[in-house]
Amino acid sequence: MQEKKKHSLVLGILSIVLGLLSPIVGMVLGIVGLVLAISYQKESKLDYKIEKILNILGIVISVVNWVVAIALIFR
């Protein structure tokens, strides 16, 4: 039985946390984690749904944080 790789899961969690602190870093980690989750799923045929959701959530949080910061600066 194959075991899932944890890299994309860790990047998803970090992208959520760092998306609140530093949106650029959170977005980069989310994109890298999403690409890793998709490539791992293709090569192993295992389900990486949680990893994809976490990385997409990290990207969304980063974008929202970035938009709010820009809106507050130019207010």
mmCIF file of C-alpha atoms in Angstrom, residues 1 8-9 14 26 29 32 35 46 60:
data_model
loop_
_atom_site.group_PDB
_atom_site.id
_atom_site.type_symbol
_atom_site.label_atom_id
_atom_site.label_comp_id
_atom_site.label_asym_id
_atom_site.label_seq_id
_atom_site.Cartn_x
_atom_site.Cartn_y
_atom_site.Cartn_z
ATOM 1 C CA MET A 1 0.000 0.000 0.000
ATOM 2 C CA SER A 8 1.823 19.436 -0.053
ATOM 3 C CA LEU A 9 -0.042 19.137 3.265
ATOM 4 C CA LEU A 14 1.929 27.106 6.047
ATOM 5 C CA GLY A 26 1.399 32.597 1.590
ATOM 6 C CA LEU A 29 3.488 28.478 -0.822
ATOM 7 C CA VAL A 32 3.669 25.406 -4.951
ATOM 8 C CA VAL A 35 1.137 22.001 -7.968
ATOM 9 C CA LEU A 46 -4.073 8.517 -4.390
ATOM 10 C CA VAL A 60 -7.681 32.717 -1.228
#
